[in-house]
């Protein structure tokens, strides 16, 4: 019985590896390379213990705790303590995203496109595809853990010892394994790719928010988040392994549940009941803009709620940040050297850069949905009617532009509401609103890049995600690691004036907007001329 269920799992796993022979190495090499390069750069940033401790003092504030996690080892802020504090969380999130996308690709996406049905027409077990996917992704994350661990220890930095480095790698691998299991579970629950990715990313975002709130206000709350578990390894400081064991154990339980659900459900069906549609579509649903909105309505609503909660979580710590500034003599001395600007205002600029890039994720999902629908041959049915390609692409473009503003606005409302309730002298809504909305041209540029790729290079739309990842890397770490200025300028977010600290630069914003408009026009022209994938 069991042998039949898992028949040909090995060959299926080799087939998955063959399909991902380029994609998977790119993920692994990119994450490992960025991790090792970042660690090696810490050595030249701060030349003395005094400089490192000054940085540690800035990292004690609640805003940074909410963003990157609690600072273990701040009293002796070595390169290893810096690495574990500033990089572990966001690198773990990148590994989680890798696992979510790859598991979805080989489970629910293949099922939607009929590949699983074709494979099962051969003597292949019912659970072979899911188990092969889990085996490949578990192995990939273990391999990543080893590469990162050995790579970090090979740098030769004293505080990045072999034990701590292997634990750092294991923390990343355990995160990837956990979200492999989470996605495998949602691939059974949801009836489509969109739902699988949406639910999995909701868990990831929820884990981040619960950890952020818990790290600032309640240690117990953080322990409800898998990301909170990973940070409790206290890597390069105390090097605890129990969070790795806990995460691996929880992952095995989730995989067992996913395998059971896969064995009892019908092919192409999800366990969550699908809501029956109306007998007759409304006029809005029949419009070029109504259909793409309806297809993505659930995801849009979920992301909108998430962005509002994200703003709330960051805004709620600004009151504690004021208290921290008043009690820190070192921070008061540092503030006097920054032209009288408060540290709260400076952190607002950094928070808005991070929030705007997170808000860009659902925006790209909306516009790139057009390429997904084309790949599934759904667009052909729409274009068979009296509807131009310009209207079809224009509807997705309009939705991405509109909801880009909505996501950013909701995060501002959440941040301001929480800040007003927690600060004695809160920042005005107008100043926070301006600090956020100035990033809209950068978001428009990201949308324009996606439109350009869809119109001219449809097989390279994944580059839009790589570009957003690069932007996050250079903007978030640029100040810490003192990257060359030109690296930041390669990202549209690197050209945005940091309000209210900097003056508004109309020339930069206008130039960025103009380039975005040009890319959009080229993308529309290309989409009207190229063949539609059938």
PDB file of C-alpha atoms in Angstrom, residues 317-430:
ATOM      1  CA  UNK A 317       7.059  51.572  18.666  1.00  0.00           C
ATOM      2  CA  UNK A 318       7.641  55.264  17.957  1.00  0.00           C
ATOM      3  CA  UNK A 319       6.486  56.189  21.453  1.00  0.00           C
ATOM      4  CA  UNK A 320       9.057  53.823  22.957  1.00  0.00           C
ATOM      5  CA  UNK A 321      11.605  55.297  20.566  1.00  0.00           C
ATOM      6  CA  UNK A 322      11.067  58.734  22.135  1.00  0.00           C
ATOM      7  CA  UNK A 323      11.663  57.288  25.602  1.00  0.00           C
ATOM      8  CA  UNK A 324      14.773  55.545  24.351  1.00  0.00           C
ATOM      9  CA  UNK A 325      16.159  58.792  22.932  1.00  0.00           C
ATOM     10  CA  UNK A 326      15.550  60.685  26.168  1.00  0.00           C
ATOM     11  CA  UNK A 327      17.352  58.025  28.217  1.00  0.00           C
ATOM     12  CA  UNK A 328      20.363  57.563  25.917  1.00  0.00           C
ATOM     13  CA  UNK A 329      23.127  60.107  26.412  1.00  0.00           C
ATOM     14  CA  UNK A 330      25.057  58.719  23.448  1.00  0.00           C
ATOM     15  CA  UNK A 331      22.044  59.155  21.136  1.00  0.00           C
ATOM     16  CA  UNK A 332      21.513  62.721  22.318  1.00  0.00           C
ATOM     17  CA  UNK A 333      25.151  63.476  21.466  1.00  0.00           C
ATOM     18  CA  UNK A 334      24.739  61.878  18.040  1.00  0.00           C
ATOM     19  CA  UNK A 335      21.571  63.875  17.350  1.00  0.00           C
ATOM     20  CA  UNK A 336      23.352  67.166  17.966  1.00  0.00           C
ATOM     21  CA  UNK A 337      25.603  66.429  15.005  1.00  0.00           C
ATOM     22  CA  UNK A 338      22.769  65.913  12.505  1.00  0.00           C
ATOM     23  CA  UNK A 339      21.635  69.481  11.944  1.00  0.00           C
ATOM     24  CA  UNK A 340      19.077  69.382  14.732  1.00  0.00           C
ATOM     25  CA  UNK A 341      16.949  66.659  13.105  1.00  0.00           C
ATOM     26  CA  UNK A 342      15.325  64.209  15.480  1.00  0.00           C
ATOM     27  CA  UNK A 343      16.176  60.548  15.242  1.00  0.00           C
ATOM     28  CA  UNK A 344      12.462  59.795  14.997  1.00  0.00           C
ATOM     29  CA  UNK A 345      12.302  61.737  11.735  1.00  0.00           C
ATOM     30  CA  UNK A 346      15.389  59.944  10.461  1.00  0.00           C
ATOM     31  CA  UNK A 347      13.864  56.562  11.252  1.00  0.00           C
ATOM     32  CA  UNK A 348      10.662  57.582   9.514  1.00  0.00           C
ATOM     33  CA  UNK A 349      12.646  57.992   6.284  1.00  0.00           C
ATOM     34  CA  UNK A 350      14.165  54.518   6.634  1.00  0.00           C
ATOM     35  CA  UNK A 351      10.843  52.962   7.576  1.00  0.00           C
ATOM     36  CA  UNK A 352       9.161  54.518   4.539  1.00  0.00           C
ATOM     37  CA  UNK A 353      11.823  53.149   2.201  1.00  0.00           C
ATOM     38  CA  UNK A 354      11.266  49.644   3.604  1.00  0.00           C
ATOM     39  CA  UNK A 355       7.465  49.959   3.679  1.00  0.00           C
ATOM     40  CA  UNK A 356       7.322  51.279   0.103  1.00  0.00           C
ATOM     41  CA  UNK A 357       9.325  48.294  -1.171  1.00  0.00           C
ATOM     42  CA  UNK A 358       7.067  45.873   0.703  1.00  0.00           C
ATOM     43  CA  UNK A 359       4.054  47.657  -0.814  1.00  0.00           C
ATOM     44  CA  UNK A 360       5.606  47.080  -4.244  1.00  0.00           C
ATOM     45  CA  UNK A 361       5.240  43.296  -3.844  1.00  0.00           C
ATOM     46  CA  UNK A 362       1.418  43.184  -4.291  1.00  0.00           C
ATOM     47  CA  UNK A 363       1.713  45.795  -7.029  1.00  0.00           C
ATOM     48  CA  UNK A 364       4.038  43.553  -9.036  1.00  0.00           C
ATOM     49  CA  UNK A 365       1.785  40.578  -8.360  1.00  0.00           C
ATOM     50  CA  UNK A 366      -1.112  42.476  -9.945  1.00  0.00           C
ATOM     51  CA  UNK A 367       0.692  43.504 -13.149  1.00  0.00           C
ATOM     52  CA  UNK A 368       2.529  40.184 -13.578  1.00  0.00           C
ATOM     53  CA  UNK A 369      -0.797  38.351 -13.285  1.00  0.00           C
ATOM     54  CA  UNK A 370      -1.242  39.337 -16.936  1.00  0.00           C
ATOM     55  CA  UNK A 371       1.720  37.160 -17.927  1.00  0.00           C
ATOM     56  CA  UNK A 372       0.380  34.300 -15.812  1.00  0.00           C
ATOM     57  CA  UNK A 373      -3.009  34.470 -17.507  1.00  0.00           C
ATOM     58  CA  UNK A 374      -1.296  34.516 -20.892  1.00  0.00           C
ATOM     59  CA  UNK A 375       0.755  31.440 -19.966  1.00  0.00           C
ATOM     60  CA  UNK A 376      -2.458  29.574 -19.104  1.00  0.00           C
ATOM     61  CA  UNK A 377      -4.032  30.619 -22.460  1.00  0.00           C
ATOM     62  CA  UNK A 378      -6.761  32.621 -20.704  1.00  0.00           C
ATOM     63  CA  UNK A 379      -5.912  35.891 -22.438  1.00  0.00           C
ATOM     64  CA  UNK A 380      -6.671  34.342 -25.834  1.00  0.00           C
ATOM     65  CA  UNK A 381     -10.319  33.986 -24.859  1.00  0.00           C
ATOM     66  CA  UNK A 382     -10.509  37.675 -23.937  1.00  0.00           C
ATOM     67  CA  UNK A 383      -8.724  38.888 -27.062  1.00  0.00           C
ATOM     68  CA  UNK A 384     -11.064  36.764 -29.192  1.00  0.00           C
ATOM     69  CA  UNK A 385     -13.720  39.359 -28.365  1.00  0.00           C
ATOM     70  CA  UNK A 386     -13.782  42.951 -29.567  1.00  0.00           C
ATOM     71  CA  UNK A 387     -11.205  44.064 -26.993  1.00  0.00           C
ATOM     72  CA  UNK A 388      -7.825  45.502 -27.882  1.00  0.00           C
ATOM     73  CA  UNK A 389      -4.566  44.401 -26.320  1.00  0.00           C
ATOM     74  CA  UNK A 390      -4.080  47.958 -25.108  1.00  0.00           C
ATOM     75  CA  UNK A 391      -7.269  47.784 -23.055  1.00  0.00           C
ATOM     76  CA  UNK A 392      -6.319  44.396 -21.618  1.00  0.00           C
ATOM     77  CA  UNK A 393      -2.838  45.473 -20.539  1.00  0.00           C
ATOM     78  CA  UNK A 394      -4.155  48.890 -19.558  1.00  0.00           C
ATOM     79  CA  UNK A 395      -6.596  47.330 -17.090  1.00  0.00           C
ATOM     80  CA  UNK A 396      -3.824  45.468 -15.278  1.00  0.00           C
ATOM     81  CA  UNK A 397      -1.613  48.553 -15.390  1.00  0.00           C
ATOM     82  CA  UNK A 398      -4.367  50.739 -13.935  1.00  0.00           C
ATOM     83  CA  UNK A 399      -5.042  48.267 -11.114  1.00  0.00           C
ATOM     84  CA  UNK A 400      -1.356  48.084 -10.192  1.00  0.00           C
ATOM     85  CA  UNK A 401      -1.017  51.874 -10.193  1.00  0.00           C
ATOM     86  CA  UNK A 402      -4.207  52.421  -8.201  1.00  0.00           C
ATOM     87  CA  UNK A 403      -3.563  49.794  -5.570  1.00  0.00           C
ATOM     88  CA  UNK A 404       0.058  50.869  -5.283  1.00  0.00           C
ATOM     89  CA  UNK A 405      -1.270  54.153  -3.915  1.00  0.00           C
ATOM     90  CA  UNK A 406      -3.852  52.347  -1.765  1.00  0.00           C
ATOM     91  CA  UNK A 407      -1.260  50.039  -0.160  1.00  0.00           C
ATOM     92  CA  UNK A 408       1.069  52.914   0.628  1.00  0.00           C
ATOM     93  CA  UNK A 409      -1.790  55.056   1.950  1.00  0.00           C
ATOM     94  CA  UNK A 410      -3.063  52.306   4.252  1.00  0.00           C
ATOM     95  CA  UNK A 411       0.413  51.769   5.689  1.00  0.00           C
ATOM     96  CA  UNK A 412       0.640  55.536   6.349  1.00  0.00           C
ATOM     97  CA  UNK A 413      -2.747  55.565   8.078  1.00  0.00           C
ATOM     98  CA  UNK A 414      -1.734  52.599  10.226  1.00  0.00           C
ATOM     99  CA  UNK A 415       1.639  54.107  11.146  1.00  0.00           C
ATOM    100  CA  UNK A 416       0.218  57.543  11.944  1.00  0.00           C
ATOM    101  CA  UNK A 417      -2.684  56.127  13.979  1.00  0.00           C
ATOM    102  CA  UNK A 418      -0.403  54.007  16.150  1.00  0.00           C
ATOM    103  CA  UNK A 419       2.196  56.778  16.439  1.00  0.00           C
ATOM    104  CA  UNK A 420      -0.426  59.338  17.493  1.00  0.00           C
ATOM    105  CA  UNK A 421      -1.587  56.999  20.245  1.00  0.00           C
ATOM    106  CA  UNK A 422       1.903  56.183  21.544  1.00  0.00           C
ATOM    107  CA  UNK A 423       3.875  59.454  21.177  1.00  0.00           C
ATOM    108  CA  UNK A 424       3.692  62.478  23.453  1.00  0.00           C
ATOM    109  CA  UNK A 425       4.395  64.787  20.510  1.00  0.00           C
ATOM    110  CA  UNK A 426       3.414  62.788  17.405  1.00  0.00           C
ATOM    111  CA  UNK A 427       4.518  63.657  13.910  1.00  0.00           C
ATOM    112  CA  UNK A 428       1.882  65.260  11.740  1.00  0.00           C
ATOM    113  CA  UNK A 429      -0.065  63.124   9.277  1.00  0.00           C
ATOM    114  CA  UNK A 430       1.009  65.406   6.442  1.00  0.00           C
TER     115      UNK A 430
END
